[in-house]
Amino acid sequence: MTSAPEVPDLPVVLLSHRGPVSFGRDESGRRTSSRGAGGLVTALTGLASDLPDAVWVCAASSEEDAAVAAEHDGQAVEVTLDSEPRLVEEGDAAEGAPTIRLRLVEVDQQAHDDFYTVIANPLLWFLQHGMYGLALAPVLTRREHAAWDDGYAAVNQVFADAVVEEVRARGGRALVMLHDYHFYLVGREVRERCPEALLSFFLHIPMPGPDAWRILPPAWREAVLNGLLGNDVVAFHTEGFARNFLLCAQELLGLPVDLEAMTVQVGDRQVAARHYPISIDVAAIRQLAASDEVAEHADALIEAFCREDRQLILRVDRTDPSKNIVRGFEAFATLLEDHPELAGKVSFLALLQPSRQDVPEYADYLTEIGGAVARVNAAHGGEGWEPVDLRLVDDLALAVAAYTVCDVLMVNALADGMNLVAKESVVVNRRDSVLALSENTGAHQELGAFAVTLHPFDIQQQADALHEALTMDRGLRRARREAAARVVEENDIAKWLEAQLADLGVVREAGR
Ligand code: ADQ
């Protein structure tokens, strides 16, 4: 929906683990397809569909994705980007729908499991979100060493090969945009094999400083950093993350860095560390908020939670331990203990999307969430009132409906690169909701001034902050929500992309 007004003057090769479209089969055996969700996919889809010669390299994430790839000898396919994407075969017309070239890369199952469920999640994710206590975890055994070599490094090699092929198919000169912690090793490989390519990398999760990275064996952390330093620009959500990257290059690799210019010298090359806070497609989410489907959900939610003087606290998250969901429920329980007058008056709706259930830490965390909700409801519920309504759903229309009617949106993440839920809620809410926002999110840099700040480890503080939010003067609530919405409107997803392309010096006006 968002289209960047300026587009790069070079062919673009994108790489992310998840792609914009995935294929499946229905009961009758017919091929089906679905659009990928999330901010990254939306942002890059806008860019890729604007460009005649862009290709998006991503993992084949279903059997049918692999079948599509095999039918085309592993080469890129063209797909429409409407609500029901379909393959555009040679001679077909896309009938006006925007299309994108997609290269679905099939990866050996065992290598992918090691890459994904042993190294990327949990090891890199936990390390970068500061989630290890260190006394007992992580434990790096022969199993993890094999997973690094035969999983993470091997899978990075497979994707680097695919990116190199696509760059070479475009004459060797291309803008290569690599995304996220799955692909730290790709940049260096592509630079060596395609010296004329312009390489940028964007990290969507937090970048901690050198001490955190010492958890990894020297060879691994050096591979991560050297992989990143293969790029021309390495970009983050916040300036703090960019600085941490330079400090890592200085401390762990002994390279000269310039913290004013935000650069690091690598031989005769200079690599820039930059920050571009990601955002959302404001017009698209407002359009969804105005749909009949959302209106129906909103009516039901108002009936259930908001009649008379009742209030609603909401959270919308993947069931990721970094989101701090269990402590959030404990804070709500503390609020109800401290303020018995709120019994029957405040409900907590949690719309949680089960996430990464093939990773044991994530499966355990989902069990913990269920236990925490049962405890709060047993201790504080009664007389037809259930304090917490936990729904394990992946339903954006329901989430947006809940954003429109909630009184408080709780984001208490331990650490979060940005946090798009906070941005989504402030632009569609209709009840002057208060944003209760963890100080450890990238979003806090932009929206903290208009939020009630949460300290993620301090349950008492979170309970007090929730009380402050629920009792805040209506005028102040409105002024803050409107100011937060303006910040997001002015810095939307198109701006995030434009700023990067402008800094890379590769933009021209669209349509030229
Ligand atoms: P995530 O960790 O997934 O993203 P976030 O930025 O909040 O976190 O994005 C989650 C997205 O999923 C939102 O668009 C939200 O609407 C949607 N979602 C969550 N729960 C849902 C549910 N139950 N039903 C439907 N939709 C749901 C990572 C980083 C973040 C960073 C983004 C983008 O961890 O810090 O902001 O990438 O860079």
mmCIF file of C-alpha atoms and ligand atoms in Angstrom, residues 38-40 125 129 202 204-205 237 278 316-318 323 351-353 393-396 399 403 416-421 424, ligand 1:
data_model
loop_
_atom_site.group_PDB
_atom_site.id
_atom_site.type_symbol
_atom_site.label_atom_id
_atom_site.label_comp_id
_atom_site.label_asym_id
_atom_site.label_seq_id
_atom_site.Cartn_x
_atom_site.Cartn_y
_atom_site.Cartn_z
ATOM 1 C CA GLY A 38 4.576 -8.036 9.726
ATOM 2 C CA GLY A 39 6.320 -4.729 9.275
ATOM 3 C CA LEU A 40 9.403 -5.968 7.468
ATOM 4 C CA TRP A 125 18.045 -14.212 19.888
ATOM 5 C CA HIS A 129 17.916 -9.728 24.033
ATOM 6 C CA PHE A 202 19.535 -4.066 8.555
ATOM 7 C CA HIS A 204 15.708 -5.827 13.381
ATOM 8 C CA ILE A 205 16.621 -6.905 16.907
ATOM 9 C CA HIS A 237 16.799 0.841 14.872
ATOM 10 C CA ILE A 278 11.443 1.147 11.429
ATOM 11 C CA VAL A 316 -0.746 -8.110 21.494
ATOM 12 C CA ASP A 317 2.377 -10.193 21.097
ATOM 13 C CA ARG A 318 4.055 -13.287 19.823
ATOM 14 C CA LYS A 323 8.064 -9.916 25.331
ATOM 15 C CA LEU A 351 -4.021 -11.656 22.096
ATOM 16 C CA LEU A 352 -1.015 -13.894 21.758
ATOM 17 C CA GLN A 353 0.278 -15.515 18.635
ATOM 18 C CA VAL A 393 -4.712 -16.255 18.046
ATOM 19 C CA ASP A 394 -3.008 -14.942 14.969
ATOM 20 C CA ASP A 395 -5.682 -12.483 13.895
ATOM 21 C CA LEU A 396 -4.625 -9.003 12.815
ATOM 22 C CA ALA A 399 -5.799 -7.173 17.175
ATOM 23 C CA TYR A 403 -6.279 -1.472 19.597
ATOM 24 C CA ASP A 416 12.850 -5.132 21.680
ATOM 25 C CA GLY A 417 14.594 -3.762 18.599
ATOM 26 C CA MET A 418 11.628 -1.472 17.907
ATOM 27 C CA ASN A 419 8.144 -2.856 18.746
ATOM 28 C CA LEU A 420 5.549 -2.207 16.082
ATOM 29 C CA VAL A 421 2.559 -3.039 18.284
ATOM 30 C CA GLU A 424 0.097 0.378 15.426
HETATM 31 P P1 ADQ B 1 8.509 -8.810 16.480
HETATM 32 O O1 ADQ B 1 9.355 -9.329 17.600
HETATM 33 O O2 ADQ B 1 7.626 -9.800 15.839
HETATM 34 O O3 ADQ B 1 9.390 -8.062 15.383
HETATM 35 P P2 ADQ B 1 6.783 -6.363 16.684
HETATM 36 O O4 ADQ B 1 7.626 -5.262 16.170
HETATM 37 O O5 ADQ B 1 5.894 -5.971 17.816
HETATM 38 O O6 ADQ B 1 7.618 -7.615 17.170
HETATM 39 O O7 ADQ B 1 5.872 -6.858 15.482
HETATM 40 C C1 ADQ B 1 4.892 -7.852 15.683
HETATM 41 C C2 ADQ B 1 3.881 -7.808 14.547
HETATM 42 O O8 ADQ B 1 3.058 -8.982 14.619
HETATM 43 C C3 ADQ B 1 2.954 -6.610 14.624
HETATM 44 O O9 ADQ B 1 2.713 -6.137 13.325
HETATM 45 C C4 ADQ B 1 1.680 -7.186 15.255
HETATM 46 O O10 ADQ B 1 0.489 -6.570 14.810
HETATM 47 C C5 ADQ B 1 1.698 -8.626 14.803
HETATM 48 N N1 ADQ B 1 1.095 -9.491 15.839
HETATM 49 C C6 ADQ B 1 1.573 -9.749 17.070
HETATM 50 N N2 ADQ B 1 0.743 -10.560 17.747
HETATM 51 C C7 ADQ B 1 -0.298 -10.802 16.916
HETATM 52 C C8 ADQ B 1 -1.507 -11.572 17.047
HETATM 53 N N3 ADQ B 1 -1.797 -12.247 18.160
HETATM 54 N N4 ADQ B 1 -2.342 -11.600 15.986
HETATM 55 C C9 ADQ B 1 -2.035 -10.915 14.855
HETATM 56 N N5 ADQ B 1 -0.939 -10.168 14.676
HETATM 57 C C10 ADQ B 1 -0.071 -10.115 15.702
HETATM 58 C C11 ADQ B 1 10.813 -7.917 15.167
HETATM 59 C C12 ADQ B 1 11.578 -7.267 16.319
HETATM 60 C C13 ADQ B 1 10.909 -5.946 16.688
HETATM 61 C C14 ADQ B 1 10.844 -5.031 15.458
HETATM 62 C C15 ADQ B 1 10.277 -5.760 14.246
HETATM 63 C C16 ADQ B 1 10.446 -4.938 12.967
HETATM 64 O O11 ADQ B 1 11.609 -8.137 17.451
HETATM 65 O O12 ADQ B 1 11.628 -5.299 17.742
HETATM 66 O O13 ADQ B 1 9.984 -3.929 15.753
HETATM 67 O O14 ADQ B 1 10.930 -7.012 14.035
HETATM 68 O O15 ADQ B 1 11.780 -4.575 12.779
#
